[in-house]
JSON list of C-alpha atoms in Angstrom, two decimals:
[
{"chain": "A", "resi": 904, "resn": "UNK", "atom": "CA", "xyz": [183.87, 188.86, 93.17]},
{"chain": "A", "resi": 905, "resn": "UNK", "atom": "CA", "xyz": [186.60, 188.71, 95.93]},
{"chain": "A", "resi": 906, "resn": "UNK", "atom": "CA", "xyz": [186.89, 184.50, 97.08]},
{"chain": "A", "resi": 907, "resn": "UNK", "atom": "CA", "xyz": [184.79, 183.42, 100.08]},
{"chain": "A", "resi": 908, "resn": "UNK", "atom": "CA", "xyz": [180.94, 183.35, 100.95]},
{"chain": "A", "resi": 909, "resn": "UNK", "atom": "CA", "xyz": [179.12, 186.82, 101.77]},
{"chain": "A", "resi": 910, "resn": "UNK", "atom": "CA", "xyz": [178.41, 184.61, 105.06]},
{"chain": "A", "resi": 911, "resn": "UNK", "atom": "CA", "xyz": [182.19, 184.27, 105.72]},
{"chain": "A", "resi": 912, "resn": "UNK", "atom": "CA", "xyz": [182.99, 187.69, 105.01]},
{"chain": "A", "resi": 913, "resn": "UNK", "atom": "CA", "xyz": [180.81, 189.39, 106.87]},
{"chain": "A", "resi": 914, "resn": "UNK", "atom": "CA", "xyz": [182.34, 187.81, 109.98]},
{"chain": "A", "resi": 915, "resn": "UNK", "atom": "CA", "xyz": [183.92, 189.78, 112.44]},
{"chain": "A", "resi": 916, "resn": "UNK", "atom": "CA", "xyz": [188.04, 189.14, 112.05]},
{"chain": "A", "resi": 917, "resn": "UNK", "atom": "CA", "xyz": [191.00, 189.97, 114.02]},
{"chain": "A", "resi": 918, "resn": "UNK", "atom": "CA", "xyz": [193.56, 191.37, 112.29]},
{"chain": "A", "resi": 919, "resn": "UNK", "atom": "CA", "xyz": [197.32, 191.84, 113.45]},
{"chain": "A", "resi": 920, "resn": "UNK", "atom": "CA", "xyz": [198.93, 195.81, 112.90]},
{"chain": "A", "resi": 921, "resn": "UNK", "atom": "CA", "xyz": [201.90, 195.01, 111.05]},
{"chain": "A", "resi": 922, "resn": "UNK", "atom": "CA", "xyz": [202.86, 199.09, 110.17]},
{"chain": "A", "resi": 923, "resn": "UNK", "atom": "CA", "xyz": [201.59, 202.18, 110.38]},
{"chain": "A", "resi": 924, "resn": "UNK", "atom": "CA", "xyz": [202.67, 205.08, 108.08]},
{"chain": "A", "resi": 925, "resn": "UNK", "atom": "CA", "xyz": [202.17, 208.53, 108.30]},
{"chain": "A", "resi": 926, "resn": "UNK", "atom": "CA", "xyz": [200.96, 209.95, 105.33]},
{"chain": "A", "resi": 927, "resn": "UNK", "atom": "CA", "xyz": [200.78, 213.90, 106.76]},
{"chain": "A", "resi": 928, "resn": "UNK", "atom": "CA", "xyz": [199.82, 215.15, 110.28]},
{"chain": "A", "resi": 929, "resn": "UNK", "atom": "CA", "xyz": [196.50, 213.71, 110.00]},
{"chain": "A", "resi": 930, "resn": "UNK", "atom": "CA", "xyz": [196.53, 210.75, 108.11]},
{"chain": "A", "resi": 931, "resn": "UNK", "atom": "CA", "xyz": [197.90, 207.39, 108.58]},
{"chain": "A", "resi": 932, "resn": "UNK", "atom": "CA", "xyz": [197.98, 204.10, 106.16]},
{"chain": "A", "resi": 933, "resn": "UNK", "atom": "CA", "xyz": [197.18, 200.91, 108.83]},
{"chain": "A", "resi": 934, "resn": "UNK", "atom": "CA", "xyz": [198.96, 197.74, 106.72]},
{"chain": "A", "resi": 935, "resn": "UNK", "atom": "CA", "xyz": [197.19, 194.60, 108.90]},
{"chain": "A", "resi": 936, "resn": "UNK", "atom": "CA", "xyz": [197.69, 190.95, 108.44]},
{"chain": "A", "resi": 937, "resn": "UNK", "atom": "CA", "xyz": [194.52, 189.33, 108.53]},
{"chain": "A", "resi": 938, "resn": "UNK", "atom": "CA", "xyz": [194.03, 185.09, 108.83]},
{"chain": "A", "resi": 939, "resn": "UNK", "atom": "CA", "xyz": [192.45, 183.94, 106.25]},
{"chain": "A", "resi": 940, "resn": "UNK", "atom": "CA", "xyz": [192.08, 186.49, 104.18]},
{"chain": "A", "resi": 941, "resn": "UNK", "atom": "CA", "xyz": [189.20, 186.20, 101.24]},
{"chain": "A", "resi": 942, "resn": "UNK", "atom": "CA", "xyz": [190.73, 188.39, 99.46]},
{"chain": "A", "resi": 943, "resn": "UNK", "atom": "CA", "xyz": [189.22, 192.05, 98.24]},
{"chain": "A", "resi": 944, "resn": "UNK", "atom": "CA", "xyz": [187.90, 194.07, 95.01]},
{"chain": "A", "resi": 945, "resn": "UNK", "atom": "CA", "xyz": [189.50, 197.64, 94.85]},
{"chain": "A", "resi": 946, "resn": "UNK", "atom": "CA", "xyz": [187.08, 200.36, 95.70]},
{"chain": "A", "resi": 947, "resn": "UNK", "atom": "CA", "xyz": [185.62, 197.80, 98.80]},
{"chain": "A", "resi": 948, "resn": "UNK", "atom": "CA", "xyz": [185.86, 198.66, 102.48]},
{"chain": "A", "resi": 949, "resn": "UNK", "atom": "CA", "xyz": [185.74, 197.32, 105.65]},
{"chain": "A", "resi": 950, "resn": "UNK", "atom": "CA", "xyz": [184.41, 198.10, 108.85]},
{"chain": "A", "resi": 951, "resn": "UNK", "atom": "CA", "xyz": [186.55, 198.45, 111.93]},
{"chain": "A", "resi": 952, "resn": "UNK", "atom": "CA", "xyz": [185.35, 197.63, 115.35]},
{"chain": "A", "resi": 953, "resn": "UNK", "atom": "CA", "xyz": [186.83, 199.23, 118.83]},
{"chain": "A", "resi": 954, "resn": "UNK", "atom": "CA", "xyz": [185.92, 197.63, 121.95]},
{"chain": "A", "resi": 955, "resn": "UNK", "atom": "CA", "xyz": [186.84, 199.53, 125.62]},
{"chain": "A", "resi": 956, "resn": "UNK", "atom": "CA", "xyz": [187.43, 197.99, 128.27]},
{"chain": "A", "resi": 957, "resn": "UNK", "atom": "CA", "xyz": [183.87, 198.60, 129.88]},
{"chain": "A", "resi": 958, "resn": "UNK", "atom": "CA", "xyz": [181.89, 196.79, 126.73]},
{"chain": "A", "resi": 959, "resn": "UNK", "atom": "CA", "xyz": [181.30, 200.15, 124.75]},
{"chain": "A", "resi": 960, "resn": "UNK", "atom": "CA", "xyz": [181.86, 199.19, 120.95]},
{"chain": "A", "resi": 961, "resn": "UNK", "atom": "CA", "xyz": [182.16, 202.25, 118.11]},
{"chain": "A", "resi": 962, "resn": "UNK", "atom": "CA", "xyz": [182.78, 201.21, 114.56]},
{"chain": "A", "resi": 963, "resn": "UNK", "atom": "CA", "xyz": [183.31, 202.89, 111.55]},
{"chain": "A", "resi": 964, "resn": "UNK", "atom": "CA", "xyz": [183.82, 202.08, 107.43]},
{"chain": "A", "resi": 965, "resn": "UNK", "atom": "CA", "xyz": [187.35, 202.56, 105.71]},
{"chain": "A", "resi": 966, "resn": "UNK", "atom": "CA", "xyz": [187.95, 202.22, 102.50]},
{"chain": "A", "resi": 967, "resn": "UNK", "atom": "CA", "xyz": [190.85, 199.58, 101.41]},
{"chain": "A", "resi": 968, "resn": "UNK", "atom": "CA", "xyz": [193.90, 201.08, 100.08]},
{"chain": "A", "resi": 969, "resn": "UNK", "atom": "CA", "xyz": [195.77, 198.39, 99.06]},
{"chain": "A", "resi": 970, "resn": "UNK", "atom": "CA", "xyz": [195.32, 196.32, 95.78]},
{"chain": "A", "resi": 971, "resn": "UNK", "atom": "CA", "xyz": [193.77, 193.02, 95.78]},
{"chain": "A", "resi": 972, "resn": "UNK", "atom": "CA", "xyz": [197.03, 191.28, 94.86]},
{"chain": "A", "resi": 973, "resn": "UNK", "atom": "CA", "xyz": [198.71, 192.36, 98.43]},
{"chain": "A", "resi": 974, "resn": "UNK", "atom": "CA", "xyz": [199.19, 189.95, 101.12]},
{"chain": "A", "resi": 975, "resn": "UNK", "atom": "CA", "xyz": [197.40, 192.58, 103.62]},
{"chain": "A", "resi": 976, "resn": "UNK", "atom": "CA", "xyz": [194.85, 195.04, 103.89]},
{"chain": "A", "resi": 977, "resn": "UNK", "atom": "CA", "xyz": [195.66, 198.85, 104.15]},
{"chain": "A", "resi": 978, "resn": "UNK", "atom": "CA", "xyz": [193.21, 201.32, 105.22]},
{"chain": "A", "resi": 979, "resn": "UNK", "atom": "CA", "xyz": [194.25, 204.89, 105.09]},
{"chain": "A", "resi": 980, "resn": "UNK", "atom": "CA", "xyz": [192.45, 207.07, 108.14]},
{"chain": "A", "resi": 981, "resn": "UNK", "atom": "CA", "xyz": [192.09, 210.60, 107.92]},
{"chain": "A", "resi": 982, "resn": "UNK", "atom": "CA", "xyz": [191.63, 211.51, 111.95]},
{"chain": "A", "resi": 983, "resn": "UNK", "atom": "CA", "xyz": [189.07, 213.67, 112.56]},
{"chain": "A", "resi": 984, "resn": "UNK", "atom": "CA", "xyz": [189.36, 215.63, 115.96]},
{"chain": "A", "resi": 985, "resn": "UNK", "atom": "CA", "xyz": [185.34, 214.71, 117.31]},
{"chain": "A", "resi": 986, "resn": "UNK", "atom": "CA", "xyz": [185.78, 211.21, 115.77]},
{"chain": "A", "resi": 987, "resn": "UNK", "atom": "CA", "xyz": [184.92, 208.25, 118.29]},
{"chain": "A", "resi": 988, "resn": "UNK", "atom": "CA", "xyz": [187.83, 205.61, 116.08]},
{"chain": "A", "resi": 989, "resn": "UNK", "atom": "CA", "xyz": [189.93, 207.53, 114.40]},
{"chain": "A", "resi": 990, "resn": "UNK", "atom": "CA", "xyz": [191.92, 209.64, 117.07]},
{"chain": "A", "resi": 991, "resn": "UNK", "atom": "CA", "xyz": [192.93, 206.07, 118.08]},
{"chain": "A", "resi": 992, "resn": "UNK", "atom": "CA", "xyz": [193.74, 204.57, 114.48]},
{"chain": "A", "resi": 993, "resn": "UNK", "atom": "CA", "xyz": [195.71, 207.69, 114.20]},
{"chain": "A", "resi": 994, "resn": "UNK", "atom": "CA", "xyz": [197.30, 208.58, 117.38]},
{"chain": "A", "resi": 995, "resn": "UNK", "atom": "CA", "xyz": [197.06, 205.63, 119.83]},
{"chain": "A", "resi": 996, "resn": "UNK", "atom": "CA", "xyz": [196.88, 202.30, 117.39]},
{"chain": "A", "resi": 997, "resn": "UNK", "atom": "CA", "xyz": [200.52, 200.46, 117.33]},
{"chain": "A", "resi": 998, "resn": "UNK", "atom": "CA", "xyz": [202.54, 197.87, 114.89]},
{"chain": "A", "resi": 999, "resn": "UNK", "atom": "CA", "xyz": [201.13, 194.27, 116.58]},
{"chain": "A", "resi": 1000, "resn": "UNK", "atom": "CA", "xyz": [198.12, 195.72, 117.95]},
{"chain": "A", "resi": 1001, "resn": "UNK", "atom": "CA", "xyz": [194.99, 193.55, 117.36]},
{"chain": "A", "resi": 1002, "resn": "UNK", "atom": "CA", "xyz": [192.10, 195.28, 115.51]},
{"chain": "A", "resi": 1003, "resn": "UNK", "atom": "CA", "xyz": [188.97, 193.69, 114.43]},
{"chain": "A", "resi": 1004, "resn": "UNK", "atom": "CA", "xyz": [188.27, 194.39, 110.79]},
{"chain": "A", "resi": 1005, "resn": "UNK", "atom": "CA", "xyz": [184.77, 192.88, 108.74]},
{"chain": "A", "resi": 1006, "resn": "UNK", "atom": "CA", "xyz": [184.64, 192.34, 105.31]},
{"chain": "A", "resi": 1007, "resn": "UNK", "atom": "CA", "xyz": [185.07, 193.09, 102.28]},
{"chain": "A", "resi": 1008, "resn": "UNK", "atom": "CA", "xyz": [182.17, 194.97, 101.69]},
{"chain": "A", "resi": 1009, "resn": "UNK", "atom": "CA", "xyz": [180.45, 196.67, 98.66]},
{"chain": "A", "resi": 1010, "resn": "UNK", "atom": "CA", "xyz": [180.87, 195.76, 94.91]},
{"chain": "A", "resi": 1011, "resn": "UNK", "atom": "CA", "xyz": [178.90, 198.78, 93.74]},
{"chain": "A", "resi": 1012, "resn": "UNK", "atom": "CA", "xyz": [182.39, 201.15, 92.84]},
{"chain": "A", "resi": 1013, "resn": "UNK", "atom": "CA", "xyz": [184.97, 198.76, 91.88]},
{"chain": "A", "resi": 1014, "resn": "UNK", "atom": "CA", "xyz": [187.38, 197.95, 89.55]},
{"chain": "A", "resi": 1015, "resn": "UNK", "atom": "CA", "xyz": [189.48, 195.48, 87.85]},
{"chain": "A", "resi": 1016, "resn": "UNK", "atom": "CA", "xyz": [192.13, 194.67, 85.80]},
{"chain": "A", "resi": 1017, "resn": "UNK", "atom": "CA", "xyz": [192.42, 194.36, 82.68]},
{"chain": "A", "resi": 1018, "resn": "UNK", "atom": "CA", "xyz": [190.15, 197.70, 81.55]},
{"chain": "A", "resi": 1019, "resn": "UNK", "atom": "CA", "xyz": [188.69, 197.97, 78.65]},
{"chain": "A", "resi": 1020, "resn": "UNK", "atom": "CA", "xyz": [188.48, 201.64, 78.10]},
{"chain": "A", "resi": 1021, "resn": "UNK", "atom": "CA", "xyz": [190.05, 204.36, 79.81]},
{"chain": "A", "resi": 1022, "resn": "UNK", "atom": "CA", "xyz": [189.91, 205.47, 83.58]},
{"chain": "A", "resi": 1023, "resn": "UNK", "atom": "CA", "xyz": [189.11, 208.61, 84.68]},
{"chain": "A", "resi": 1024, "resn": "UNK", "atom": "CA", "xyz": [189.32, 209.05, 88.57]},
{"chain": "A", "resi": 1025, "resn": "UNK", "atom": "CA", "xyz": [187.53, 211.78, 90.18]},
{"chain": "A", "resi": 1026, "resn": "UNK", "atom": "CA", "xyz": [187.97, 212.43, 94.18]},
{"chain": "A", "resi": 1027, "resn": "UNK", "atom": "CA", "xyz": [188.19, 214.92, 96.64]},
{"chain": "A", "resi": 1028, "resn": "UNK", "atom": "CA", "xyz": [189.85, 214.44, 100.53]},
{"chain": "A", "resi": 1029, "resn": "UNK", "atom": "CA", "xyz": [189.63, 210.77, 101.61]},
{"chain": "A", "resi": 1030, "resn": "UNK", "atom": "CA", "xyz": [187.63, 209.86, 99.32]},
{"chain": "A", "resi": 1031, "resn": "UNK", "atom": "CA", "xyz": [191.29, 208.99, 96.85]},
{"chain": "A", "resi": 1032, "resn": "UNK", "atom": "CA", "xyz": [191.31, 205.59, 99.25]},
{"chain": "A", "resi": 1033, "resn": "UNK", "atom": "CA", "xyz": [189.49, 203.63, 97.37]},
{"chain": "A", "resi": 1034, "resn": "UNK", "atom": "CA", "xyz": [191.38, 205.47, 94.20]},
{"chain": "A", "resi": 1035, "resn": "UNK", "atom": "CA", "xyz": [194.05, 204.61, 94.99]},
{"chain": "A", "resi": 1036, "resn": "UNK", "atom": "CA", "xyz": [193.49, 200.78, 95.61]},
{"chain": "A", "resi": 1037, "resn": "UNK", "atom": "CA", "xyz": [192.35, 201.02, 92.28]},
{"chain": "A", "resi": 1038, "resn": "UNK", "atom": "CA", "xyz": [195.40, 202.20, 90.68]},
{"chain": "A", "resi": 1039, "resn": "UNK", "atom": "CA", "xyz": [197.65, 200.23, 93.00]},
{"chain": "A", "resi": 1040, "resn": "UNK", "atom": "CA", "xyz": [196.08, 197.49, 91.45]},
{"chain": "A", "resi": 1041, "resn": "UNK", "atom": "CA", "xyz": [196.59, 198.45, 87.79]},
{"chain": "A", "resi": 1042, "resn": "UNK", "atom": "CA", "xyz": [199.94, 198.54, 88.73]},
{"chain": "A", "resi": 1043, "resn": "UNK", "atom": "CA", "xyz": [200.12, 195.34, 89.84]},
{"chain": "A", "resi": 1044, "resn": "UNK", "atom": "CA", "xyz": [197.90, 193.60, 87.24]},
{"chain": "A", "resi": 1045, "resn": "UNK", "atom": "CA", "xyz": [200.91, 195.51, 84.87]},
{"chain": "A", "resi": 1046, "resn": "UNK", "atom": "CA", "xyz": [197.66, 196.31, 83.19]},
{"chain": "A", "resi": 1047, "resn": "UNK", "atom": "CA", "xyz": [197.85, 199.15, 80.72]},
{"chain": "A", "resi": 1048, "resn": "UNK", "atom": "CA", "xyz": [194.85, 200.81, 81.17]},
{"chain": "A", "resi": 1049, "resn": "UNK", "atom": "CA", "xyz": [195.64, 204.52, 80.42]},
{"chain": "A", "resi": 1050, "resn": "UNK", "atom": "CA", "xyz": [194.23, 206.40, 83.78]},
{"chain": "A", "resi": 1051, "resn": "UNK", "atom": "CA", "xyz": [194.03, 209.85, 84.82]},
{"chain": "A", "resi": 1052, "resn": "UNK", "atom": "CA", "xyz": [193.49, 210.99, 88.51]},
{"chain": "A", "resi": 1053, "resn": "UNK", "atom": "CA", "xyz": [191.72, 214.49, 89.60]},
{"chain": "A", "resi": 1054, "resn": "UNK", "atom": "CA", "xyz": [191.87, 215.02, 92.97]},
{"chain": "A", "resi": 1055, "resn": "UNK", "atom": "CA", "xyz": [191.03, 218.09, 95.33]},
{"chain": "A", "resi": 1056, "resn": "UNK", "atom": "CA", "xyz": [191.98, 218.74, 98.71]},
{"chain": "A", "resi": 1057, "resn": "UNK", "atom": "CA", "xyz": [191.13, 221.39, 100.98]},
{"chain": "A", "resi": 1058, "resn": "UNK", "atom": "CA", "xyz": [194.60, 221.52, 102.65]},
{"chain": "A", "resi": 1059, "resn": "UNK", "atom": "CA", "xyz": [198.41, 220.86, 101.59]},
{"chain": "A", "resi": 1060, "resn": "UNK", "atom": "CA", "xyz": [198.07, 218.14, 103.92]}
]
């Protein structure tokens, strides 16, 4: 399991936007330096917190993209145009904006390195995210694991 106490995980924490890619139209990776850190399984998530000026809070779960072995946590956000917190992850959020982030959470769907038999990766849309930490982290753990992805989308983008 990732390093830390459920207790201190499950803490509210405010992370630090350090860049924001663009993945298509649609979808953005969010890389954020968090203090202190516990560190993360891939295939965990986190929840993300938005607070407004008047008090209203929303928050929603996003799966980690990154591997455990990087120095900060990626989400990836597919915006969705009713959403309450993505339109802002997506269109509004900014490198060295603060963003409250809790977790890691889950340890139902995750993986780690070394494997011990093959990998087959099934996913459709967003759910890839926590896919892709997965692999991501093969990668890293120079594991050699042989994997296969399958993924469907309903768009090009």
């Amino acid at each position: 399991m990732a390093r830390g106490t459920v207790l201190g995980r499950l803490g509210w924490k405010i992370g630090e936007v350090a860049e924001i890619t663009a993945e298509t139209p649609k979808v953005s990776s969010i890389a954020i330096d968090v203090p202190d850190w516990q560190g993360h399984l891939a295939g965990q998530h986190v929840d993300v917190r938005l607070t407004a000026e008047d008090g209203y809070q929303a928050q929603r779960s996003y799966s980690i993209a990154s591997a455990p072995e990087d120095r900060r946590v990626t989400i990836t956000v597919e915006r969705l145009d009713d959403g309450e917190v993505s339109p802002y992850l997506v269109g509004e959020l900014s490198a060295r904006d603060k963003i409250e982030l809790r977790g890691p959470i889950g340890g139902f769907f995750v993986w780690r390195a070394p494997g011990d038999r093959p990998l087959l990766l099934i996913a459709g849309g967003s759910g890839v995210v926590p896919l892709m930490a997965m692999i991501r982290h093969r990668a890293a753990a120079r594991d050699r694991t042989p994997v296969r992805l399958l993924y469907s989308s309903r768009t090009f983008e």
